[in-house]
Amino acid sequence: MLSPPGLPREMLLRYTNVAEGRVRSRVLGRRRDGVPPVVVVQGMTVSDYLLPACAALGQWTEVHLLDMPGYAGSGEPTRWLDVRGYGETVVHWLEASAIERSVVVGHSSGTQVAAWAGVLAPERVAGVGLASPTVDPMVRSLPKLLFYWRLDARAPSPGLEESHGPEWKRAGPRGIAHLIRVHLGDRLEEQIARLQMPVLAVRADSDRLTTEGWMESLVGVAGDATWVTVPGAHAFVWLYPDAWSAPLRRLAERVA
């Protein structure tokens, strides 16, 4: 029987003021020679569910889990942000944190933010990771997105909705609607085509929100990209927190 993953027992909590607002980050693991740190961008309104998977990455490098302004544990934004604006938030956070080179990884809607960070700051972003990337053309309308999201949610994920609950409440209907609107309007493939660094895409084999064709399309427009398959549904990082560790480690060691 599947059971919820264990949460990390230790992490460092930080708050950083940038132009877009106050950003909460949680740090796991430690710096290691020859491996850049990994910066993980939260999913749509939610962040805590990524902690077990970040802890897995923390076994071999320093990991920073970022919450975007207005969501999870960060402060209110100084303005309404689009996806590029969230990418600028990541870049400004990297600058404020004096992180010169890192691998920036997003899960779900965070992949669009991670891609923008790579476009805007290629001198600081050594590699980009796209876990369960969005938005697949198959679901680029609100009715289709909601339908396939609910279909995907039928996959057993004990404890996942309980983890999301407080963060959904914090975001509120207006904040959730805003994120859905700006992410549906953003085209990940346009940013991927502009990236100058290696890209790794990760798709879970039971993900109902992404297709193999979408993955092939994404790596096809990138200059240097590959994709891998892992077990699970769209939020595979919850039940299979180790699944992305080895592929991302290979990417990090390569770009080091």
PDB file of C-alpha atoms in Angstrom:
ATOM      1  CA  MET A   1       0.000   0.000   0.000  1.00  0.00           C
ATOM      2  CA  LEU A   2       1.258   3.472  -0.889  1.00  0.00           C
ATOM      3  CA  SER A   3       1.963   5.852   1.967  1.00  0.00           C
ATOM      4  CA  PRO A   4       2.896   9.550   2.157  1.00  0.00           C
ATOM      5  CA  PRO A   5       6.618  10.307   2.030  1.00  0.00           C
ATOM      6  CA  GLY A   6       8.488  11.496   5.083  1.00  0.00           C
ATOM      7  CA  LEU A   7       9.257  15.202   5.296  1.00  0.00           C
ATOM      8  CA  PRO A   8      12.840  16.355   5.870  1.00  0.00           C
ATOM      9  CA  ARG A   9      13.734  16.761   9.522  1.00  0.00           C
ATOM     10  CA  GLU A  10      16.163  19.634   8.986  1.00  0.00           C
ATOM     11  CA  MET A  11      16.281  22.603   6.624  1.00  0.00           C
ATOM     12  CA  LEU A  12      17.338  26.234   6.679  1.00  0.00           C
ATOM     13  CA  LEU A  13      14.621  28.871   6.254  1.00  0.00           C
ATOM     14  CA  ARG A  14      15.490  32.145   4.508  1.00  0.00           C
ATOM     15  CA  TYR A  15      13.620  35.270   3.420  1.00  0.00           C
ATOM     16  CA  THR A  16      15.047  37.492   0.679  1.00  0.00           C
ATOM     17  CA  ASN A  17      13.672  40.834  -0.493  1.00  0.00           C
ATOM     18  CA  VAL A  18      13.716  41.346  -4.253  1.00  0.00           C
ATOM     19  CA  ALA A  19      11.951  43.836  -6.527  1.00  0.00           C
ATOM     20  CA  GLU A  20       8.929  41.541  -6.901  1.00  0.00           C
ATOM     21  CA  GLY A  21       8.399  40.925  -3.170  1.00  0.00           C
ATOM     22  CA  ARG A  22       9.694  38.922  -0.226  1.00  0.00           C
ATOM     23  CA  VAL A  23      10.735  35.402  -1.272  1.00  0.00           C
ATOM     24  CA  ARG A  24      10.839  32.455   1.094  1.00  0.00           C
ATOM     25  CA  SER A  25      13.416  29.785   0.348  1.00  0.00           C
ATOM     26  CA  ARG A  26      14.174  26.561   2.142  1.00  0.00           C
ATOM     27  CA  VAL A  27      17.685  25.136   1.932  1.00  0.00           C
ATOM     28  CA  LEU A  28      18.497  21.439   2.128  1.00  0.00           C
ATOM     29  CA  GLY A  29      21.775  19.590   1.678  1.00  0.00           C
ATOM     30  CA  ARG A  30      25.130  21.316   1.413  1.00  0.00           C
ATOM     31  CA  ARG A  31      27.532  22.647  -1.190  1.00  0.00           C
ATOM     32  CA  ARG A  32      29.829  20.052  -2.732  1.00  0.00           C
ATOM     33  CA  ASP A  33      32.894  20.519  -4.904  1.00  0.00           C
ATOM     34  CA  GLY A  34      32.285  20.015  -8.588  1.00  0.00           C
ATOM     35  CA  VAL A  35      28.471  20.162  -8.388  1.00  0.00           C
ATOM     36  CA  PRO A  36      26.450  23.389  -8.732  1.00  0.00           C
ATOM     37  CA  PRO A  37      23.550  24.060  -6.374  1.00  0.00           C
ATOM     38  CA  VAL A  38      20.026  23.282  -7.542  1.00  0.00           C
ATOM     39  CA  VAL A  39      17.269  25.895  -7.345  1.00  0.00           C
ATOM     40  CA  VAL A  40      13.752  24.411  -7.421  1.00  0.00           C
ATOM     41  CA  VAL A  41      10.740  26.551  -8.372  1.00  0.00           C
ATOM     42  CA  GLN A  42       7.413  25.665  -6.751  1.00  0.00           C
ATOM     43  CA  GLY A  43       4.408  24.337  -8.665  1.00  0.00           C
ATOM     44  CA  MET A  44       1.113  26.168  -9.165  1.00  0.00           C
ATOM     45  CA  THR A  45       0.415  27.855  -5.778  1.00  0.00           C
ATOM     46  CA  VAL A  46       1.969  24.934  -3.856  1.00  0.00           C
ATOM     47  CA  SER A  47       5.432  24.183  -2.543  1.00  0.00           C
ATOM     48  CA  ASP A  48       5.480  21.849   0.482  1.00  0.00           C
ATOM     49  CA  TYR A  49       4.863  18.748  -1.654  1.00  0.00           C
ATOM     50  CA  LEU A  50       8.316  19.263  -3.192  1.00  0.00           C
ATOM     51  CA  LEU A  51      10.199  18.973   0.107  1.00  0.00           C
ATOM     52  CA  PRO A  52      10.746  15.173  -0.004  1.00  0.00           C
ATOM     53  CA  ALA A  53      12.051  15.389  -3.576  1.00  0.00           C
ATOM     54  CA  CYS A  54      14.284  18.346  -2.670  1.00  0.00           C
ATOM     55  CA  ALA A  55      15.665  16.316   0.235  1.00  0.00           C
ATOM     56  CA  ALA A  56      16.586  13.603  -2.276  1.00  0.00           C
ATOM     57  CA  LEU A  57      18.570  16.147  -4.301  1.00  0.00           C
ATOM     58  CA  GLY A  58      20.104  17.396  -1.065  1.00  0.00           C
ATOM     59  CA  GLN A  59      21.943  14.102  -0.714  1.00  0.00           C
ATOM     60  CA  TRP A  60      24.403  15.246  -3.360  1.00  0.00           C
ATOM     61  CA  THR A  61      24.219  19.069  -3.521  1.00  0.00           C
ATOM     62  CA  GLU A  62      22.763  22.185  -1.929  1.00  0.00           C
ATOM     63  CA  VAL A  63      19.107  22.711  -2.833  1.00  0.00           C
ATOM     64  CA  HIS A  64      17.013  25.881  -2.591  1.00  0.00           C
ATOM     65  CA  LEU A  65      13.216  25.546  -2.834  1.00  0.00           C
ATOM     66  CA  LEU A  66      11.717  28.902  -3.863  1.00  0.00           C
ATOM     67  CA  ASP A  67       8.171  30.151  -3.258  1.00  0.00           C
ATOM     68  CA  MET A  68       6.938  32.802  -5.656  1.00  0.00           C
ATOM     69  CA  PRO A  69       5.581  36.142  -4.322  1.00  0.00           C
ATOM     70  CA  GLY A  70       1.963  35.814  -3.248  1.00  0.00           C
ATOM     71  CA  TYR A  71       2.087  32.048  -2.731  1.00  0.00           C
ATOM     72  CA  ALA A  72       3.064  29.433  -0.154  1.00  0.00           C
ATOM     73  CA  GLY A  73       5.419  31.107   2.333  1.00  0.00           C
ATOM     74  CA  SER A  74       6.479  34.204   0.393  1.00  0.00           C
ATOM     75  CA  GLY A  75       5.227  37.749   0.932  1.00  0.00           C
ATOM     76  CA  GLU A  76       2.746  39.614  -1.223  1.00  0.00           C
ATOM     77  CA  PRO A  77       3.978  40.660  -4.681  1.00  0.00           C
ATOM     78  CA  THR A  78       4.741  44.287  -5.411  1.00  0.00           C
ATOM     79  CA  ARG A  79       2.626  43.936  -8.573  1.00  0.00           C
ATOM     80  CA  TRP A  80       0.670  41.298 -10.456  1.00  0.00           C
ATOM     81  CA  LEU A  81       3.288  39.145 -12.178  1.00  0.00           C
ATOM     82  CA  ASP A  82       3.119  37.203 -15.410  1.00  0.00           C
ATOM     83  CA  VAL A  83       5.307  34.143 -16.050  1.00  0.00           C
ATOM     84  CA  ARG A  84       8.205  36.289 -17.218  1.00  0.00           C
ATOM     85  CA  GLY A  85       7.805  38.303 -14.012  1.00  0.00           C
ATOM     86  CA  TYR A  86       8.174  35.144 -11.944  1.00  0.00           C
ATOM     87  CA  GLY A  87      11.270  34.298 -13.988  1.00  0.00           C
ATOM     88  CA  GLU A  88      12.644  37.741 -13.167  1.00  0.00           C
ATOM     89  CA  THR A  89      11.927  36.995  -9.506  1.00  0.00           C
ATOM     90  CA  VAL A  90      14.156  33.914  -9.699  1.00  0.00           C
ATOM     91  CA  VAL A  91      16.932  35.889 -11.392  1.00  0.00           C
ATOM     92  CA  HIS A  92      16.767  38.675  -8.823  1.00  0.00           C
ATOM     93  CA  TRP A  93      16.808  36.083  -6.045  1.00  0.00           C
ATOM     94  CA  LEU A  94      19.912  34.452  -7.568  1.00  0.00           C
ATOM     95  CA  GLU A  95      21.607  37.837  -7.673  1.00  0.00           C
ATOM     96  CA  ALA A  96      20.632  38.723  -4.103  1.00  0.00           C
ATOM     97  CA  SER A  97      21.764  35.306  -2.864  1.00  0.00           C
ATOM     98  CA  ALA A  98      25.120  35.571  -4.671  1.00  0.00           C
ATOM     99  CA  ILE A  99      24.592  32.241  -6.423  1.00  0.00           C
ATOM    100  CA  GLU A 100      26.769  32.579  -9.505  1.00  0.00           C
ATOM    101  CA  ARG A 101      25.905  29.322 -11.294  1.00  0.00           C
ATOM    102  CA  SER A 102      23.110  26.863 -10.598  1.00  0.00           C
ATOM    103  CA  VAL A 103      20.770  24.346 -12.159  1.00  0.00           C
ATOM    104  CA  VAL A 104      17.239  25.790 -12.075  1.00  0.00           C
ATOM    105  CA  VAL A 105      14.484  23.187 -11.951  1.00  0.00           C
ATOM    106  CA  GLY A 106      10.729  23.649 -12.074  1.00  0.00           C
ATOM    107  CA  HIS A 107       7.898  21.228 -11.508  1.00  0.00           C
ATOM    108  CA  SER A 108       4.630  21.640 -13.434  1.00  0.00           C
ATOM    109  CA  SER A 109       3.953  25.384 -13.883  1.00  0.00           C
ATOM    110  CA  GLY A 110       7.345  26.019 -12.285  1.00  0.00           C
ATOM    111  CA  THR A 111       8.945  24.688 -15.484  1.00  0.00           C
ATOM    112  CA  GLN A 112       7.733  27.770 -17.335  1.00  0.00           C
ATOM    113  CA  VAL A 113       9.302  30.003 -14.689  1.00  0.00           C
ATOM    114  CA  ALA A 114      12.558  28.035 -14.750  1.00  0.00           C
ATOM    115  CA  ALA A 115      12.761  28.388 -18.532  1.00  0.00           C
ATOM    116  CA  TRP A 116      12.298  32.151 -18.293  1.00  0.00           C
ATOM    117  CA  ALA A 117      15.078  32.328 -15.696  1.00  0.00           C
ATOM    118  CA  GLY A 118      17.399  30.568 -18.149  1.00  0.00           C
ATOM    119  CA  VAL A 119      16.458  32.959 -20.937  1.00  0.00           C
ATOM    120  CA  LEU A 120      16.947  36.045 -18.768  1.00  0.00           C
ATOM    121  CA  ALA A 121      20.166  35.037 -17.003  1.00  0.00           C
ATOM    122  CA  PRO A 122      22.195  32.524 -19.028  1.00  0.00           C
ATOM    123  CA  GLU A 123      25.296  33.646 -17.160  1.00  0.00           C
ATOM    124  CA  ARG A 124      23.815  32.367 -13.873  1.00  0.00           C
ATOM    125  CA  VAL A 125      21.763  29.384 -15.046  1.00  0.00           C
ATOM    126  CA  ALA A 126      24.018  26.482 -16.015  1.00  0.00           C
ATOM    127  CA  GLY A 127      21.217  24.032 -16.769  1.00  0.00           C
ATOM    128  CA  VAL A 128      17.419  23.861 -16.756  1.00  0.00           C
ATOM    129  CA  GLY A 129      15.291  21.002 -15.485  1.00  0.00           C
ATOM    130  CA  LEU A 130      11.649  20.581 -16.549  1.00  0.00           C
ATOM    131  CA  ALA A 131       9.701  18.106 -14.416  1.00  0.00           C
ATOM    132  CA  SER A 132       6.151  17.457 -15.682  1.00  0.00           C
ATOM    133  CA  PRO A 133       6.372  20.494 -17.994  1.00  0.00           C
ATOM    134  CA  THR A 134       3.358  22.630 -18.812  1.00  0.00           C
ATOM    135  CA  VAL A 135       1.316  23.543 -20.712  1.00  0.00           C
ATOM    136  CA  ASP A 136       0.941  20.701 -23.198  1.00  0.00           C
ATOM    137  CA  PRO A 137      -0.997  21.924 -26.282  1.00  0.00           C
ATOM    138  CA  MET A 138      -3.471  19.103 -25.587  1.00  0.00           C
ATOM    139  CA  VAL A 139      -4.725  20.979 -22.493  1.00  0.00           C
ATOM    140  CA  ARG A 140      -4.321  24.635 -23.506  1.00  0.00           C
ATOM    141  CA  SER A 141      -7.815  25.706 -22.577  1.00  0.00           C
ATOM    142  CA  LEU A 142      -9.318  26.053 -19.136  1.00  0.00           C
ATOM    143  CA  PRO A 143     -11.955  23.295 -19.567  1.00  0.00           C
ATOM    144  CA  LYS A 144      -9.388  20.806 -20.894  1.00  0.00           C
ATOM    145  CA  LEU A 145      -6.824  21.737 -18.248  1.00  0.00           C
ATOM    146  CA  LEU A 146      -9.321  21.204 -15.427  1.00  0.00           C
ATOM    147  CA  PHE A 147     -10.641  17.966 -16.959  1.00  0.00           C
ATOM    148  CA  TYR A 148      -7.217  16.360 -17.326  1.00  0.00           C
ATOM    149  CA  TRP A 149      -6.070  17.679 -13.952  1.00  0.00           C
ATOM    150  CA  ARG A 150      -8.979  15.928 -12.262  1.00  0.00           C
ATOM    151  CA  LEU A 151      -8.308  12.830 -14.343  1.00  0.00           C
ATOM    152  CA  ASP A 152      -4.683  12.841 -13.224  1.00  0.00           C
ATOM    153  CA  ALA A 153      -5.753  13.381  -9.603  1.00  0.00           C
ATOM    154  CA  ARG A 154      -7.447   9.963  -9.622  1.00  0.00           C
ATOM    155  CA  ALA A 155      -4.014   8.380  -9.319  1.00  0.00           C
ATOM    156  CA  PRO A 156      -3.387   7.301  -5.701  1.00  0.00           C
ATOM    157  CA  SER A 157      -1.407  10.029  -3.932  1.00  0.00           C
ATOM    158  CA  PRO A 158      -2.011   9.646  -0.192  1.00  0.00           C
ATOM    159  CA  GLY A 159      -1.416  12.861   1.714  1.00  0.00           C
ATOM    160  CA  LEU A 160      -0.967  15.070  -1.354  1.00  0.00           C
ATOM    161  CA  GLU A 161      -4.201  17.063  -1.113  1.00  0.00           C
ATOM    162  CA  GLU A 162      -3.710  17.459   2.622  1.00  0.00           C
ATOM    163  CA  SER A 163      -0.299  18.951   1.877  1.00  0.00           C
ATOM    164  CA  HIS A 164      -1.790  21.322  -0.698  1.00  0.00           C
ATOM    165  CA  GLY A 165      -4.717  22.481   1.440  1.00  0.00           C
ATOM    166  CA  PRO A 166      -3.123  25.311   3.475  1.00  0.00           C
ATOM    167  CA  GLU A 167      -1.313  26.667   0.412  1.00  0.00           C
ATOM    168  CA  TRP A 168      -4.465  26.612  -1.720  1.00  0.00           C
ATOM    169  CA  LYS A 169      -6.207  28.518   1.054  1.00  0.00           C
ATOM    170  CA  ARG A 170      -3.413  31.095   1.194  1.00  0.00           C
ATOM    171  CA  ALA A 171      -3.528  31.606  -2.602  1.00  0.00           C
ATOM    172  CA  GLY A 172      -7.310  32.046  -2.637  1.00  0.00           C
ATOM    173  CA  PRO A 173      -9.575  31.847  -5.713  1.00  0.00           C
ATOM    174  CA  ARG A 174      -8.218  35.081  -7.178  1.00  0.00           C
ATOM    175  CA  GLY A 175      -4.594  34.043  -6.830  1.00  0.00           C
ATOM    176  CA  ILE A 176      -5.255  30.601  -8.293  1.00  0.00           C
ATOM    177  CA  ALA A 177      -7.199  32.073 -11.227  1.00  0.00           C
ATOM    178  CA  HIS A 178      -4.393  34.537 -11.913  1.00  0.00           C
ATOM    179  CA  LEU A 179      -1.762  31.801 -12.105  1.00  0.00           C
ATOM    180  CA  ILE A 180      -3.878  29.621 -14.376  1.00  0.00           C
ATOM    181  CA  ARG A 181      -4.496  32.555 -16.719  1.00  0.00           C
ATOM    182  CA  VAL A 182      -0.873  33.673 -17.065  1.00  0.00           C
ATOM    183  CA  HIS A 183       0.486  30.142 -17.415  1.00  0.00           C
ATOM    184  CA  LEU A 184      -2.073  29.214 -20.069  1.00  0.00           C
ATOM    185  CA  GLY A 185      -0.960  32.299 -21.975  1.00  0.00           C
ATOM    186  CA  ASP A 186       2.743  31.454 -21.779  1.00  0.00           C
ATOM    187  CA  ARG A 187       4.400  29.230 -24.380  1.00  0.00           C
ATOM    188  CA  LEU A 188       7.146  27.105 -22.848  1.00  0.00           C
ATOM    189  CA  GLU A 189       8.445  25.986 -26.227  1.00  0.00           C
ATOM    190  CA  GLU A 190       9.265  29.580 -27.182  1.00  0.00           C
ATOM    191  CA  GLN A 191      11.536  29.948 -24.177  1.00  0.00           C
ATOM    192  CA  ILE A 192      13.092  26.485 -24.626  1.00  0.00           C
ATOM    193  CA  ALA A 193      14.118  27.418 -28.161  1.00  0.00           C
ATOM    194  CA  ARG A 194      16.045  30.401 -26.743  1.00  0.00           C
ATOM    195  CA  LEU A 195      17.953  28.572 -24.022  1.00  0.00           C
ATOM    196  CA  GLN A 196      21.723  28.422 -24.373  1.00  0.00           C
ATOM    197  CA  MET A 197      22.334  25.759 -21.730  1.00  0.00           C
ATOM    198  CA  PRO A 198      21.547  22.022 -21.479  1.00  0.00           C
ATOM    199  CA  VAL A 199      17.938  21.108 -20.743  1.00  0.00           C
ATOM    200  CA  LEU A 200      16.543  17.979 -19.105  1.00  0.00           C
ATOM    201  CA  ALA A 201      12.828  17.185 -19.265  1.00  0.00           C
ATOM    202  CA  VAL A 202      11.207  14.575 -17.019  1.00  0.00           C
ATOM    203  CA  ARG A 203       7.834  12.945 -17.689  1.00  0.00           C
ATOM    204  CA  ALA A 204       6.013  10.530 -15.389  1.00  0.00           C
ATOM    205  CA  ASP A 205       4.644   7.516 -17.229  1.00  0.00           C
ATOM    206  CA  SER A 206       1.072   8.002 -15.922  1.00  0.00           C
ATOM    207  CA  ASP A 207       0.938  11.800 -16.251  1.00  0.00           C
ATOM    208  CA  ARG A 208      -2.415  12.765 -17.784  1.00  0.00           C
ATOM    209  CA  LEU A 209      -1.377  16.414 -18.328  1.00  0.00           C
ATOM    210  CA  THR A 210       1.624  15.749 -20.566  1.00  0.00           C
ATOM    211  CA  THR A 211       2.191  13.505 -23.562  1.00  0.00           C
ATOM    212  CA  GLU A 212       5.248  11.866 -25.070  1.00  0.00           C
ATOM    213  CA  GLY A 213       4.649  13.924 -28.192  1.00  0.00           C
ATOM    214  CA  TRP A 214       4.900  17.121 -26.120  1.00  0.00           C
ATOM    215  CA  MET A 215       8.221  15.956 -24.669  1.00  0.00           C
ATOM    216  CA  GLU A 216       9.602  15.143 -28.100  1.00  0.00           C
ATOM    217  CA  SER A 217       8.464  18.545 -29.330  1.00  0.00           C
ATOM    218  CA  LEU A 218      10.168  20.357 -26.451  1.00  0.00           C
ATOM    219  CA  VAL A 219      13.538  18.662 -26.832  1.00  0.00           C
ATOM    220  CA  GLY A 220      13.235  19.090 -30.585  1.00  0.00           C
ATOM    221  CA  VAL A 221      13.226  22.895 -30.381  1.00  0.00           C
ATOM    222  CA  ALA A 222      16.071  23.064 -27.848  1.00  0.00           C
ATOM    223  CA  GLY A 223      19.698  23.258 -28.841  1.00  0.00           C
ATOM    224  CA  ASP A 224      20.825  20.720 -26.242  1.00  0.00           C
ATOM    225  CA  ALA A 225      18.069  18.727 -24.571  1.00  0.00           C
ATOM    226  CA  THR A 226      16.950  15.254 -23.614  1.00  0.00           C
ATOM    227  CA  TRP A 227      14.039  13.726 -21.746  1.00  0.00           C
ATOM    228  CA  VAL A 228      13.542  10.762 -19.447  1.00  0.00           C
ATOM    229  CA  THR A 229      10.605   8.791 -18.060  1.00  0.00           C
ATOM    230  CA  VAL A 230       9.963   8.158 -14.364  1.00  0.00           C
ATOM    231  CA  PRO A 231       7.099   6.390 -12.526  1.00  0.00           C
ATOM    232  CA  GLY A 232       3.981   8.134 -11.281  1.00  0.00           C
ATOM    233  CA  ALA A 233       1.417  10.747 -12.210  1.00  0.00           C
ATOM    234  CA  HIS A 234       1.861  14.497 -12.779  1.00  0.00           C
ATOM    235  CA  ALA A 235       2.952  15.090  -9.170  1.00  0.00           C
ATOM    236  CA  PHE A 236       5.336  12.121  -9.209  1.00  0.00           C
ATOM    237  CA  VAL A 237       7.726  14.018  -6.921  1.00  0.00           C
ATOM    238  CA  TRP A 238       5.400  13.324  -3.971  1.00  0.00           C
ATOM    239  CA  LEU A 239       5.243   9.528  -4.044  1.00  0.00           C
ATOM    240  CA  TYR A 240       8.530   8.992  -5.880  1.00  0.00           C
ATOM    241  CA  PRO A 241      10.802  11.705  -4.436  1.00  0.00           C
ATOM    242  CA  ASP A 242      13.979   9.920  -5.563  1.00  0.00           C
ATOM    243  CA  ALA A 243      12.835   9.525  -9.174  1.00  0.00           C
ATOM    244  CA  TRP A 244      14.314  12.754 -10.534  1.00  0.00           C
ATOM    245  CA  SER A 245      17.503  12.642  -8.473  1.00  0.00           C
ATOM    246  CA  ALA A 246      19.767  10.579 -10.725  1.00  0.00           C
ATOM    247  CA  PRO A 247      18.831  12.348 -14.004  1.00  0.00           C
ATOM    248  CA  LEU A 248      19.240  15.789 -12.412  1.00  0.00           C
ATOM    249  CA  ARG A 249      22.543  14.770 -10.863  1.00  0.00           C
ATOM    250  CA  ARG A 250      23.839  13.777 -14.291  1.00  0.00           C
ATOM    251  CA  LEU A 251      22.760  17.184 -15.628  1.00  0.00           C
ATOM    252  CA  ALA A 252      24.405  19.024 -12.719  1.00  0.00           C
ATOM    253  CA  GLU A 253      27.668  17.115 -13.013  1.00  0.00           C
ATOM    254  CA  ARG A 254      27.724  17.684 -16.748  1.00  0.00           C
ATOM    255  CA  VAL A 255      27.272  21.458 -16.548  1.00  0.00           C
ATOM    256  CA  ALA A 256      29.759  21.730 -13.663  1.00  0.00           C
TER     257      ALA A 256
END
